[in-house]
Amino acid sequence: MWYVAGIVCICFILVLLLKPRNRGGAHDGYFKSVNEVLKKETDGTPKIFCDLDRLDRNIERMMETLGSGRTVRIVDKSLPCYDLLRYVMGKMGTKKLMCFHTPFIPSILAELGYDIDILMGKPLPVRSAEGFFQAIADKEKAALAIKWLIDTPQRLLEYRSLAEKMNLTMQLSIELNIGLNRGGVTSIEMLHEMMETIRSNPKTLCFTGFMGYEGHVPHVPALFNHVSAIQKELKKTMDRYHEYCRYAEENFREVYSKATTFNTGGSGTVSFYHDRFPEMELAAGGAFLRPASYPDVSLKGFEPAMFIAAPVISKPGPVKIPFVEFLTPLVTWWNPNMLQSVCVYGGGWAGQFISPPGIDPLNMLNDPPNQNLLPNQSLLGISDRTPLSIGDYIFYWPKQSDAMFQFHNLLTIRGGAITGEWKTFPFGF
């Protein structure tokens, strides 16, 4: 019977290894300070806030990462707040934006001025561009401010027809497929056809450059040295990008010579360029706030600078699981981070709990991320070592920086004190 005892022993060891440990504890010094400020100076509703001290350090880190002379284009969907965009653009010394949603652009132009340089981050149906021009008063200024992204010969012909209809010269950047396989030019023949159309229509079409997104690069499979694998894949994609550039320059020199924008990059890849490919303009947005979804290998040295704070509205006491209350002792024995419970105002945000430690959601009574965008309340399990009172805040680290779309205002904090509120973009289609 020795083998039975061995199996029991192995099972016991596995239980000990898999059993969650008690992670409970109080807020650290940073979140303790923010918790007290929010309790004293806000209205007791959930907030999203940006720590400007951390943001400043991330901006400095970005400047170091890019190196001298590198051009950066700020991604608006990752920083959907006019004052935040203005702040980051000012610190970075750029007027270049990448935009993704035409209804935002009139307000961006009104807030930031018509002298900004906008590159659309995706190819849009021509009706979207037409609707934009119909809604804006100064069409010529707007046409000079925006570079529309074109991915196919057919879309190029549609935009040519729109330019003729509006009596405008439209600035166009061509999207290149350099490995992501999401769209864009896939062959030299396809590029030739599109460049020939642009060359033949100088009054309505102006070539401004290329955009090739390499968002697949950080996810390259690697058994051992992930960084080395990323760098090799990056070189491969840039070689493909430059192959298209060389062909366009050699065969359409008079058109190519006017181009000023050779865009690539994203927050997941900017750190891997260093001094390589200095002629490339890099796009970045989320990196400035360092949301949770980016791996450390992509944004090493960047600090989380934006958090969601939700206040505790009740403390029901020990966890009691509906329908199976009799199993509660077993559940709480297994996971000591569910010994007690609290209800928070709202919840269901796409983020991870960051403070205090020792919190686990009760999935039956907690909204899944982004499923209920105006949630009632969320019931959370907490450790008996996690001291939370009604009115205290629980802090989430958002997975993406565009989490601010779910809030009307972005609180700003500096030196542990609230310094103001910045209006976020109105969201909706």
PDB file of C-alpha atoms in Angstrom, residues 132-308:
ATOM      1  CA  PHE A 132     -15.785  65.029 -42.303  1.00  0.00           C
ATOM      2  CA  PHE A 133     -15.269  67.584 -45.067  1.00  0.00           C
ATOM      3  CA  GLN A 134     -18.986  68.352 -45.290  1.00  0.00           C
ATOM      4  CA  ALA A 135     -19.083  69.098 -41.566  1.00  0.00           C
ATOM      5  CA  ILE A 136     -16.025  71.353 -41.404  1.00  0.00           C
ATOM      6  CA  ALA A 137     -15.944  74.989 -42.470  1.00  0.00           C
ATOM      7  CA  ASP A 138     -12.355  75.497 -43.612  1.00  0.00           C
ATOM      8  CA  LYS A 139     -11.922  72.544 -45.939  1.00  0.00           C
ATOM      9  CA  GLU A 140      -8.637  73.698 -47.469  1.00  0.00           C
ATOM     10  CA  LYS A 141      -6.934  74.088 -44.097  1.00  0.00           C
ATOM     11  CA  ALA A 142      -8.282  70.723 -43.004  1.00  0.00           C
ATOM     12  CA  ALA A 143      -7.013  69.097 -46.207  1.00  0.00           C
ATOM     13  CA  LEU A 144      -3.527  70.405 -45.464  1.00  0.00           C
ATOM     14  CA  ALA A 145      -3.657  69.108 -41.891  1.00  0.00           C
ATOM     15  CA  ILE A 146      -4.650  65.494 -42.622  1.00  0.00           C
ATOM     16  CA  LYS A 147      -2.899  62.630 -44.356  1.00  0.00           C
ATOM     17  CA  TRP A 148      -5.466  59.964 -45.271  1.00  0.00           C
ATOM     18  CA  LEU A 149      -4.330  56.348 -45.242  1.00  0.00           C
ATOM     19  CA  ILE A 150      -4.841  54.383 -48.461  1.00  0.00           C
ATOM     20  CA  ASP A 151      -4.469  50.613 -48.578  1.00  0.00           C
ATOM     21  CA  THR A 152      -5.749  49.504 -52.006  1.00  0.00           C
ATOM     22  CA  PRO A 153      -5.959  50.783 -55.592  1.00  0.00           C
ATOM     23  CA  GLN A 154      -9.756  50.772 -55.338  1.00  0.00           C
ATOM     24  CA  ARG A 155      -9.791  52.989 -52.238  1.00  0.00           C
ATOM     25  CA  LEU A 156      -7.323  55.321 -53.940  1.00  0.00           C
ATOM     26  CA  LEU A 157      -9.739  55.789 -56.871  1.00  0.00           C
ATOM     27  CA  GLU A 158     -12.571  56.489 -54.424  1.00  0.00           C
ATOM     28  CA  TYR A 159     -10.524  59.195 -52.695  1.00  0.00           C
ATOM     29  CA  ARG A 160      -9.563  60.662 -56.067  1.00  0.00           C
ATOM     30  CA  SER A 161     -13.259  61.002 -56.901  1.00  0.00           C
ATOM     31  CA  LEU A 162     -13.883  62.675 -53.551  1.00  0.00           C
ATOM     32  CA  ALA A 163     -11.022  65.122 -54.109  1.00  0.00           C
ATOM     33  CA  GLU A 164     -12.463  66.029 -57.523  1.00  0.00           C
ATOM     34  CA  LYS A 165     -15.940  66.448 -56.033  1.00  0.00           C
ATOM     35  CA  MET A 166     -14.647  68.687 -53.220  1.00  0.00           C
ATOM     36  CA  ASN A 167     -12.178  70.514 -55.494  1.00  0.00           C
ATOM     37  CA  LEU A 168      -9.377  69.713 -53.045  1.00  0.00           C
ATOM     38  CA  THR A 169      -5.901  68.264 -53.131  1.00  0.00           C
ATOM     39  CA  MET A 170      -5.936  65.375 -50.676  1.00  0.00           C
ATOM     40  CA  GLN A 171      -2.791  64.275 -48.889  1.00  0.00           C
ATOM     41  CA  LEU A 172      -2.392  60.501 -48.974  1.00  0.00           C
ATOM     42  CA  SER A 173      -0.105  58.043 -47.235  1.00  0.00           C
ATOM     43  CA  ILE A 174       0.058  54.469 -48.489  1.00  0.00           C
ATOM     44  CA  GLU A 175      -0.257  51.611 -46.021  1.00  0.00           C
ATOM     45  CA  LEU A 176       2.309  48.850 -46.408  1.00  0.00           C
ATOM     46  CA  ASN A 177       1.824  45.278 -45.227  1.00  0.00           C
ATOM     47  CA  ILE A 178       5.184  44.504 -43.622  1.00  0.00           C
ATOM     48  CA  GLY A 179       4.143  41.333 -41.816  1.00  0.00           C
ATOM     49  CA  LEU A 180       1.085  42.055 -39.703  1.00  0.00           C
ATOM     50  CA  ASN A 181      -1.152  40.935 -42.604  1.00  0.00           C
ATOM     51  CA  ARG A 182      -3.996  43.216 -41.566  1.00  0.00           C
ATOM     52  CA  GLY A 183      -4.116  45.148 -44.810  1.00  0.00           C
ATOM     53  CA  GLY A 184      -2.099  47.396 -47.063  1.00  0.00           C
ATOM     54  CA  VAL A 185       0.107  46.977 -50.108  1.00  0.00           C
ATOM     55  CA  THR A 186       1.225  43.379 -50.530  1.00  0.00           C
ATOM     56  CA  SER A 187       3.285  43.516 -53.745  1.00  0.00           C
ATOM     57  CA  ILE A 188       5.471  45.762 -55.872  1.00  0.00           C
ATOM     58  CA  GLU A 189       2.869  45.497 -58.664  1.00  0.00           C
ATOM     59  CA  MET A 190       0.164  46.818 -56.349  1.00  0.00           C
ATOM     60  CA  LEU A 191       2.389  49.685 -55.215  1.00  0.00           C
ATOM     61  CA  HIS A 192       3.265  50.548 -58.821  1.00  0.00           C
ATOM     62  CA  GLU A 193      -0.413  50.826 -59.761  1.00  0.00           C
ATOM     63  CA  MET A 194      -1.145  53.141 -56.835  1.00  0.00           C
ATOM     64  CA  MET A 195       1.915  55.350 -57.361  1.00  0.00           C
ATOM     65  CA  GLU A 196       1.033  55.671 -61.056  1.00  0.00           C
ATOM     66  CA  THR A 197      -2.482  56.840 -60.155  1.00  0.00           C
ATOM     67  CA  ILE A 198      -1.051  59.482 -57.823  1.00  0.00           C
ATOM     68  CA  ARG A 199       1.475  60.643 -60.409  1.00  0.00           C
ATOM     69  CA  SER A 200      -1.263  60.979 -63.021  1.00  0.00           C
ATOM     70  CA  ASN A 201      -3.472  63.141 -60.769  1.00  0.00           C
ATOM     71  CA  PRO A 202      -1.227  65.867 -59.271  1.00  0.00           C
ATOM     72  CA  LYS A 203      -4.093  68.349 -58.841  1.00  0.00           C
ATOM     73  CA  THR A 204      -6.149  66.099 -56.592  1.00  0.00           C
ATOM     74  CA  LEU A 205      -3.698  63.616 -55.036  1.00  0.00           C
ATOM     75  CA  CYS A 206      -0.505  64.322 -53.104  1.00  0.00           C
ATOM     76  CA  PHE A 207       1.739  61.467 -51.940  1.00  0.00           C
ATOM     77  CA  THR A 208       3.034  62.111 -48.419  1.00  0.00           C
ATOM     78  CA  GLY A 209       4.740  58.829 -47.560  1.00  0.00           C
ATOM     79  CA  PHE A 210       4.232  55.344 -46.185  1.00  0.00           C
ATOM     80  CA  MET A 211       2.850  53.813 -43.009  1.00  0.00           C
ATOM     81  CA  GLY A 212       3.700  50.241 -42.052  1.00  0.00           C
ATOM     82  CA  TYR A 213       2.587  48.972 -38.661  1.00  0.00           C
ATOM     83  CA  GLU A 214       4.661  46.197 -37.095  1.00  0.00           C
ATOM     84  CA  GLY A 215       2.401  45.337 -34.166  1.00  0.00           C
ATOM     85  CA  HIS A 216       3.108  41.631 -34.620  1.00  0.00           C
ATOM     86  CA  VAL A 217       6.823  42.012 -33.853  1.00  0.00           C
ATOM     87  CA  PRO A 218       6.667  41.861 -29.999  1.00  0.00           C
ATOM     88  CA  HIS A 219       4.749  38.583 -30.261  1.00  0.00           C
ATOM     89  CA  VAL A 220       7.347  36.688 -32.302  1.00  0.00           C
ATOM     90  CA  PRO A 221       7.731  33.140 -30.923  1.00  0.00           C
ATOM     91  CA  ALA A 222      10.982  32.577 -29.032  1.00  0.00           C
ATOM     92  CA  LEU A 223      12.213  29.693 -26.933  1.00  0.00           C
ATOM     93  CA  PHE A 224      15.006  31.534 -25.167  1.00  0.00           C
ATOM     94  CA  ASN A 225      16.166  35.093 -25.998  1.00  0.00           C
ATOM     95  CA  HIS A 226      12.925  36.954 -26.693  1.00  0.00           C
ATOM     96  CA  VAL A 227      14.645  40.323 -27.122  1.00  0.00           C
ATOM     97  CA  SER A 228      16.988  38.935 -29.761  1.00  0.00           C
ATOM     98  CA  ALA A 229      14.046  37.356 -31.602  1.00  0.00           C
ATOM     99  CA  ILE A 230      12.174  40.673 -31.565  1.00  0.00           C
ATOM    100  CA  GLN A 231      15.177  42.527 -32.949  1.00  0.00           C
ATOM    101  CA  LYS A 232      15.586  40.016 -35.775  1.00  0.00           C
ATOM    102  CA  GLU A 233      11.895  40.217 -36.660  1.00  0.00           C
ATOM    103  CA  LEU A 234      12.043  44.020 -36.546  1.00  0.00           C
ATOM    104  CA  LYS A 235      14.918  44.040 -39.034  1.00  0.00           C
ATOM    105  CA  LYS A 236      12.972  41.680 -41.276  1.00  0.00           C
ATOM    106  CA  THR A 237       9.921  43.962 -41.310  1.00  0.00           C
ATOM    107  CA  MET A 238      12.008  47.090 -41.871  1.00  0.00           C
ATOM    108  CA  ASP A 239      13.830  45.411 -44.763  1.00  0.00           C
ATOM    109  CA  ARG A 240      10.419  44.805 -46.343  1.00  0.00           C
ATOM    110  CA  TYR A 241       9.419  48.431 -45.668  1.00  0.00           C
ATOM    111  CA  HIS A 242      12.595  49.780 -47.277  1.00  0.00           C
ATOM    112  CA  GLU A 243      12.146  47.528 -50.301  1.00  0.00           C
ATOM    113  CA  TYR A 244       8.936  49.408 -51.089  1.00  0.00           C
ATOM    114  CA  CYS A 245      10.647  52.738 -50.406  1.00  0.00           C
ATOM    115  CA  ARG A 246      13.483  51.971 -52.808  1.00  0.00           C
ATOM    116  CA  TYR A 247      11.107  50.945 -55.572  1.00  0.00           C
ATOM    117  CA  ALA A 248       9.009  54.098 -55.189  1.00  0.00           C
ATOM    118  CA  GLU A 249      12.084  56.333 -55.145  1.00  0.00           C
ATOM    119  CA  GLU A 250      13.655  54.699 -58.179  1.00  0.00           C
ATOM    120  CA  ASN A 251      10.499  54.599 -60.321  1.00  0.00           C
ATOM    121  CA  PHE A 252       8.476  57.624 -59.126  1.00  0.00           C
ATOM    122  CA  ARG A 253      11.215  60.015 -58.072  1.00  0.00           C
ATOM    123  CA  GLU A 254       9.253  63.211 -58.714  1.00  0.00           C
ATOM    124  CA  VAL A 255       6.359  61.961 -56.548  1.00  0.00           C
ATOM    125  CA  TYR A 256       8.480  60.289 -53.879  1.00  0.00           C
ATOM    126  CA  SER A 257      10.710  63.329 -53.371  1.00  0.00           C
ATOM    127  CA  LYS A 258       7.769  65.284 -51.895  1.00  0.00           C
ATOM    128  CA  ALA A 259       7.091  62.691 -49.184  1.00  0.00           C
ATOM    129  CA  THR A 260       7.843  63.666 -45.594  1.00  0.00           C
ATOM    130  CA  THR A 261       6.295  60.848 -43.541  1.00  0.00           C
ATOM    131  CA  PHE A 262       7.698  57.329 -43.222  1.00  0.00           C
ATOM    132  CA  ASN A 263       5.784  56.046 -40.237  1.00  0.00           C
ATOM    133  CA  THR A 264       5.981  52.868 -38.233  1.00  0.00           C
ATOM    134  CA  GLY A 265       6.177  51.817 -34.603  1.00  0.00           C
ATOM    135  CA  GLY A 266       3.898  51.690 -31.631  1.00  0.00           C
ATOM    136  CA  SER A 267       4.226  51.624 -27.866  1.00  0.00           C
ATOM    137  CA  GLY A 268       4.983  47.906 -28.003  1.00  0.00           C
ATOM    138  CA  THR A 269       8.013  48.351 -30.260  1.00  0.00           C
ATOM    139  CA  VAL A 270       9.520  51.842 -29.797  1.00  0.00           C
ATOM    140  CA  SER A 271      12.063  50.551 -27.285  1.00  0.00           C
ATOM    141  CA  PHE A 272      13.650  48.253 -29.867  1.00  0.00           C
ATOM    142  CA  TYR A 273      14.618  50.897 -32.415  1.00  0.00           C
ATOM    143  CA  HIS A 274      17.350  52.650 -30.414  1.00  0.00           C
ATOM    144  CA  ASP A 275      19.547  54.222 -33.106  1.00  0.00           C
ATOM    145  CA  ARG A 276      18.366  51.853 -35.835  1.00  0.00           C
ATOM    146  CA  PHE A 277      16.433  53.159 -38.852  1.00  0.00           C
ATOM    147  CA  PRO A 278      16.736  56.845 -37.809  1.00  0.00           C
ATOM    148  CA  GLU A 279      14.805  57.949 -40.901  1.00  0.00           C
ATOM    149  CA  MET A 280      11.662  56.286 -39.568  1.00  0.00           C
ATOM    150  CA  GLU A 281       9.021  58.275 -37.730  1.00  0.00           C
ATOM    151  CA  LEU A 282       7.696  56.319 -34.726  1.00  0.00           C
ATOM    152  CA  ALA A 283       4.163  56.410 -33.326  1.00  0.00           C
ATOM    153  CA  ALA A 284       3.482  56.050 -29.597  1.00  0.00           C
ATOM    154  CA  GLY A 285       0.649  56.757 -27.183  1.00  0.00           C
ATOM    155  CA  GLY A 286      -0.018  54.215 -24.466  1.00  0.00           C
ATOM    156  CA  ALA A 287       3.655  54.118 -23.454  1.00  0.00           C
ATOM    157  CA  PHE A 288       3.325  57.527 -21.814  1.00  0.00           C
ATOM    158  CA  LEU A 289       0.827  56.103 -19.313  1.00  0.00           C
ATOM    159  CA  ARG A 290       2.206  52.529 -19.239  1.00  0.00           C
ATOM    160  CA  PRO A 291      -1.054  50.514 -19.048  1.00  0.00           C
ATOM    161  CA  ALA A 292      -1.014  46.934 -17.807  1.00  0.00           C
ATOM    162  CA  SER A 293      -1.383  45.098 -21.128  1.00  0.00           C
ATOM    163  CA  TYR A 294       2.119  45.949 -22.362  1.00  0.00           C
ATOM    164  CA  PRO A 295       4.800  43.389 -21.474  1.00  0.00           C
ATOM    165  CA  ASP A 296       7.851  44.525 -19.546  1.00  0.00           C
ATOM    166  CA  VAL A 297      10.074  43.642 -22.485  1.00  0.00           C
ATOM    167  CA  SER A 298       8.383  46.417 -24.505  1.00  0.00           C
ATOM    168  CA  LEU A 299       8.284  49.212 -21.931  1.00  0.00           C
ATOM    169  CA  LYS A 300      11.089  48.495 -19.495  1.00  0.00           C
ATOM    170  CA  GLY A 301      11.728  51.554 -17.354  1.00  0.00           C
ATOM    171  CA  PHE A 302       8.295  53.123 -17.942  1.00  0.00           C
ATOM    172  CA  GLU A 303       6.024  53.603 -14.899  1.00  0.00           C
ATOM    173  CA  PRO A 304       2.260  53.096 -14.586  1.00  0.00           C
ATOM    174  CA  ALA A 305       0.915  56.665 -14.583  1.00  0.00           C
ATOM    175  CA  MET A 306      -2.866  56.201 -14.774  1.00  0.00           C
ATOM    176  CA  PHE A 307      -5.216  54.393 -12.405  1.00  0.00           C
ATOM    177  CA  ILE A 308      -8.913  53.877 -11.771  1.00  0.00           C
TER     178      ILE A 308
END
